[in-house]
Amino acid sequence: MRDLKNPAERHPEKARRPDAPQPKKPAWIRVRAPGGEGYRDTHRVIREHGLATVCEEAGCPNVGECWSHGHATMMIMGEICTRGCSFCNVATGRPDALDVFEPGRVADAVQKLGLRHVVITSVDRDDLADGGAEHFAQTIRAVRHRAPETTIEVLTPDFLKCGAGAVETVVAARPDVFNHNLETVPGLYPEVRPGARYFHSLRLLQRVKEIDPAMFTKSGIMVGLGEDRQAVHQVMDDLRAADVDFLTIGQYLQPTPKHHGVDRFVTPEEFAAYERAAYGKGFLMVSATPLTRSSYHAGEDFARLRAAREARLAQG
């Protein structure tokens, strides 16, 4: 039986990689250890429903804060990914078959947690003909049925190895926000995201807007992987050309010595400069801080995103 708590079994594709040094985190990165009644209640609901969360699987530094407020990002289609990105802490290997009851369990957990906004993400499922698009759609519909007042954000894989129609299937289920992360600048893709294609991911985001121009789109990157500022600004331009509404930028943190090394810790002042530049390029919403993650404060950010669109429309 595979033990996913064992790094060697969790990431067999990284076992022969040389160790990369893990520099000490600066003061602006440090967070409190998780705990408290709210955290324990969220943990209990997640466990009772047999669900996985990207908060745990990816080792998110914000898990203590988010779970203490009852917020968790649901990770569907199992906890084993078919890709082996060098930055990611999600386990790699051959996934299990899809659980047909999972959409209902996700919907029940959303209802019990009383979520006003939920983020639903997944592992990559290159083993499935549609990449799991229909499973996403079923989960969206289940949440709509059990918690009709909850707004839904999906953070999807790239559906790179699927036939045509995967993105159309997800959009047809009408999530409120369609998020797909570029993760890094194109020059680092061969090293950081070798199973993906930068321009395919851009095209996916553009296609969402072609299908439904009113749907909010969102994408994010990490910094501190070895990129330069010019490349980050080019990503911003590319995303605006695809009419993406919301950009997130956060600091990359190295999960283990076998993962891609941290090139540097980007200062809060540099993040603020990225935020100003992104707003100047026309994004409706930008979150750029060291601890920013795709799902961090997603509910509050969605309310601000909707208000920003209304304000822009009112200006003509």
XYZ file of C-alpha atoms in Angstrom:
316
model
C 0.000 0.000 0.000
C 1.418 3.350 -1.032
C 2.041 5.770 1.847
C 1.411 9.309 0.576
C 2.849 10.753 3.790
C 6.241 9.381 2.783
C 7.922 11.933 0.443
C 9.724 9.179 -1.496
C 6.407 7.459 -2.243
C 4.475 10.683 -2.655
C 6.868 12.000 -5.307
C 8.663 9.045 -6.925
C 9.417 11.179 -9.985
C 11.535 13.499 -7.830
C 13.466 10.840 -5.912
C 16.623 11.180 -8.041
C 16.609 14.951 -8.163
C 19.466 16.589 -6.250
C 18.433 18.406 -3.111
C 17.883 22.133 -3.523
C 18.754 24.298 -0.509
C 15.769 25.662 1.384
C 16.563 29.237 2.479
C 15.204 30.622 5.714
C 11.879 32.376 5.252
C 11.822 36.127 5.909
C 9.553 37.588 8.580
C 6.856 38.578 6.083
C 6.301 34.914 5.079
C 5.824 33.388 8.517
C 2.332 32.354 9.630
C 0.790 30.943 12.792
C 0.375 27.208 13.219
C -3.198 26.012 12.548
C -5.525 25.511 15.491
C -8.668 26.707 17.233
C -12.295 25.613 17.286
C -13.112 26.840 13.776
C -10.140 24.973 12.347
C -11.155 21.773 14.124
C -14.781 22.066 12.958
C -13.714 22.468 9.313
C -11.294 19.552 9.656
C -14.089 17.401 11.071
C -16.537 18.166 8.232
C -13.891 17.488 5.588
C -12.977 14.155 7.197
C -16.593 13.074 7.751
C -17.287 13.546 4.038
C -14.127 11.781 2.886
C -12.927 14.795 0.924
C -9.494 16.013 -0.099
C -8.499 19.671 0.017
C -5.738 21.430 -1.864
C -5.119 23.296 1.416
C -3.600 20.116 2.854
C -2.345 18.355 -0.260
C -0.389 21.357 -1.549
C 0.775 22.426 1.919
C -0.789 25.900 1.725
C 0.616 28.291 4.357
C -2.812 29.879 4.858
C -4.630 26.713 5.930
C -4.825 27.779 9.586
C -6.422 31.145 8.811
C -8.823 29.850 6.160
C -10.010 26.767 8.022
C -10.535 28.766 11.208
C -13.154 30.736 9.224
C -14.705 27.589 7.749
C -13.172 28.101 4.288
C -11.645 25.137 2.463
C -10.778 24.535 -1.189
C -12.250 21.214 -2.296
C -9.959 19.044 -4.425
C -11.964 16.576 -6.500
C -11.054 13.470 -8.531
C -8.701 12.035 -5.946
C -5.430 13.109 -4.391
C -3.012 11.637 -6.956
C -2.071 13.721 -10.008
C -0.938 12.408 -13.383
C 1.556 15.282 -13.711
C 4.820 15.845 -11.857
C 5.383 19.613 -11.794
C 8.606 20.483 -9.999
C 6.943 23.070 -7.718
C 3.916 21.062 -6.594
C 3.447 19.026 -3.417
C 0.395 17.059 -4.642
C 1.212 13.343 -4.973
C 2.088 12.005 -8.428
C 1.181 8.635 -9.924
C -1.703 6.588 -11.286
C -5.002 7.882 -9.849
C -7.914 5.749 -8.719
C -11.200 5.573 -10.622
C -13.553 8.524 -10.227
C -15.935 8.392 -7.272
C -19.446 8.990 -8.636
C -20.675 9.981 -5.172
C -18.040 12.671 -4.683
C -20.062 15.580 -6.179
C -22.848 14.931 -3.658
C -20.401 14.783 -0.744
C -18.808 18.063 -1.823
C -22.243 19.700 -2.024
C -23.198 18.368 1.414
C -19.959 19.683 2.933
C -20.487 23.111 1.343
C -23.964 23.243 2.866
C -22.810 22.125 6.324
C -19.915 24.612 6.350
C -22.320 27.376 5.332
C -20.007 28.608 2.602
C -21.047 31.732 0.732
C -18.322 31.079 -1.847
C -16.593 27.792 -2.611
C -13.503 27.012 -4.673
C -13.423 23.609 -6.355
C -10.155 22.423 -7.858
C -8.696 19.074 -8.907
C -5.631 17.077 -9.706
C -4.706 16.674 -13.382
C -6.418 13.613 -14.814
C -4.677 12.942 -18.120
C -5.939 9.354 -17.839
C -9.535 10.469 -18.523
C -10.848 11.142 -22.024
C -12.340 14.483 -20.945
C -9.766 15.289 -18.253
C -12.539 15.191 -15.663
C -14.602 17.999 -17.208
C -17.915 16.204 -16.714
C -17.015 15.455 -13.087
C -16.434 19.186 -12.564
C -19.818 19.899 -14.155
C -21.566 17.339 -11.942
C -19.968 18.854 -8.841
C -21.046 22.369 -9.824
C -24.624 21.180 -10.396
C -24.676 19.303 -7.075
C -23.525 22.393 -5.158
C -26.105 24.539 -6.968
C -28.803 22.083 -5.873
C -27.776 21.787 -2.206
C -26.537 25.354 -1.658
C -28.181 27.583 -4.274
C -27.001 30.818 -2.646
C -23.321 29.770 -2.716
C -21.186 31.257 -5.484
C -18.870 28.765 -7.176
C -15.309 29.194 -8.398
C -13.587 26.398 -10.283
C -9.814 26.088 -10.581
C -9.384 23.634 -13.423
C -6.515 21.731 -15.009
C -5.538 22.616 -18.573
C -7.370 19.727 -20.316
C -4.314 19.505 -22.585
C -4.670 15.847 -23.551
C -8.453 15.801 -23.977
C -10.618 15.829 -27.015
C -12.477 18.976 -27.954
C -15.275 20.138 -25.717
C -13.840 19.779 -22.202
C -13.818 23.487 -21.396
C -17.272 23.852 -22.967
C -18.593 21.182 -20.578
C -17.370 23.073 -17.519
C -18.555 26.471 -18.737
C -22.007 25.045 -19.560
C -22.417 24.180 -15.853
C -22.111 27.923 -15.191
C -19.608 28.439 -12.386
C -19.360 32.055 -11.276
C -15.578 32.178 -11.754
C -13.432 30.074 -14.092
C -9.848 29.975 -12.826
C -6.888 28.304 -14.475
C -3.388 29.152 -13.265
C -0.475 29.785 -15.618
C 1.761 29.201 -12.532
C 4.942 30.776 -13.990
C 6.436 32.656 -16.919
C 6.761 30.795 -20.250
C 10.557 30.538 -20.138
C 10.383 28.408 -16.984
C 7.749 25.960 -18.236
C 10.224 23.224 -19.348
C 11.667 23.107 -15.828
C 8.727 24.056 -13.610
C 5.654 22.809 -15.492
C 7.017 20.326 -18.047
C 3.705 18.558 -18.736
C 1.911 21.798 -19.655
C 2.013 24.315 -22.501
C 1.900 28.045 -21.775
C -0.017 29.110 -24.872
C -2.483 26.249 -24.509
C -3.336 27.503 -21.015
C -3.737 31.040 -22.340
C -5.990 29.779 -25.108
C -8.139 27.888 -22.580
C -8.793 31.108 -20.651
C -9.533 32.965 -23.867
C -11.942 30.221 -24.951
C -13.967 30.600 -21.736
C -14.650 34.235 -22.619
C -15.589 33.298 -26.184
C -18.189 30.839 -24.889
C -19.536 33.106 -22.139
C -18.282 36.724 -22.200
C -20.034 37.423 -18.888
C -18.178 34.703 -16.942
C -15.378 35.960 -14.713
C -11.966 34.499 -15.545
C -8.996 34.337 -13.247
C -5.381 33.165 -13.356
C -2.327 33.239 -11.144
C 1.423 32.886 -11.090
C 4.101 32.333 -8.478
C 7.223 34.465 -8.255
C 10.588 33.571 -6.772
C 11.123 30.662 -9.188
C 13.785 32.423 -11.266
C 11.704 34.760 -13.411
C 12.499 38.441 -14.016
C 10.168 41.417 -13.870
C 9.983 41.824 -17.631
C 8.691 38.251 -17.990
C 6.050 38.843 -15.290
C 4.853 41.965 -17.093
C 4.646 39.981 -20.337
C 2.421 37.412 -18.609
C 0.177 40.253 -17.486
C -0.087 41.496 -21.083
C -0.822 37.994 -22.361
C -3.593 37.500 -19.806
C -5.175 40.841 -20.614
C -5.082 39.933 -24.317
C -7.124 36.856 -23.304
C -9.524 39.194 -21.429
C -8.759 37.661 -18.013
C -10.400 39.656 -15.207
C -8.518 38.672 -12.064
C -4.787 38.101 -11.498
C -3.142 36.588 -8.414
C 0.599 36.697 -7.725
C 2.162 34.965 -4.724
C 5.549 33.861 -3.414
C 6.685 30.351 -4.339
C 7.527 28.255 -1.281
C 9.535 25.073 -1.694
C 7.684 22.037 -0.245
C 10.732 19.731 0.110
C 14.425 19.713 -0.864
C 13.489 17.606 -3.918
C 11.270 20.348 -5.333
C 12.312 23.326 -7.433
C 14.465 25.651 -5.349
C 13.426 29.123 -4.234
C 15.393 31.591 -6.345
C 14.625 34.492 -4.014
C 12.006 35.913 -1.678
C 10.207 38.771 -3.393
C 9.698 41.730 -1.062
C 6.273 43.158 -0.168
C 7.301 46.371 -1.956
C 7.881 44.456 -5.203
C 4.500 42.769 -4.860
C 2.890 46.185 -4.442
C 4.619 47.339 -7.634
C 3.285 44.293 -9.500
C -0.218 45.079 -8.229
C -0.035 48.678 -9.441
C 1.250 47.572 -12.832
C -1.497 44.953 -13.205
C -4.250 47.428 -12.397
C -2.664 49.795 -14.901
C -2.978 47.106 -17.572
C -6.708 46.815 -17.003
C -7.371 43.892 -14.659
C -10.608 44.252 -12.712
C -9.063 42.632 -9.635
C -5.489 41.957 -8.519
C -4.128 40.209 -5.452
C -0.340 40.362 -5.203
C 1.224 39.633 -1.813
C 3.760 37.103 -0.534
C 1.000 34.873 0.899
C -1.466 35.259 -1.975
C -2.800 31.957 -3.276
C -5.561 31.325 -5.829
C -8.149 30.561 -3.169
C -6.974 32.917 -0.421
C -9.835 35.276 0.548
C -11.612 34.088 -2.605
C -15.076 34.926 -1.299
C -14.225 38.494 -0.333
C -12.306 38.936 -3.581
C -15.284 37.699 -5.615
C -17.496 40.358 -4.065
C -14.899 43.002 -4.913
C -14.538 41.599 -8.431
C -18.277 41.844 -9.064
C -18.356 45.388 -7.684
C -15.422 46.392 -9.884
C -17.220 45.177 -13.008
C -20.383 47.053 -12.053
C -18.378 50.225 -11.471
C -16.621 49.910 -14.830
C -19.911 49.286 -16.639
C -21.427 52.340 -14.951
C -18.574 54.452 -16.305
C -19.501 53.332 -19.828
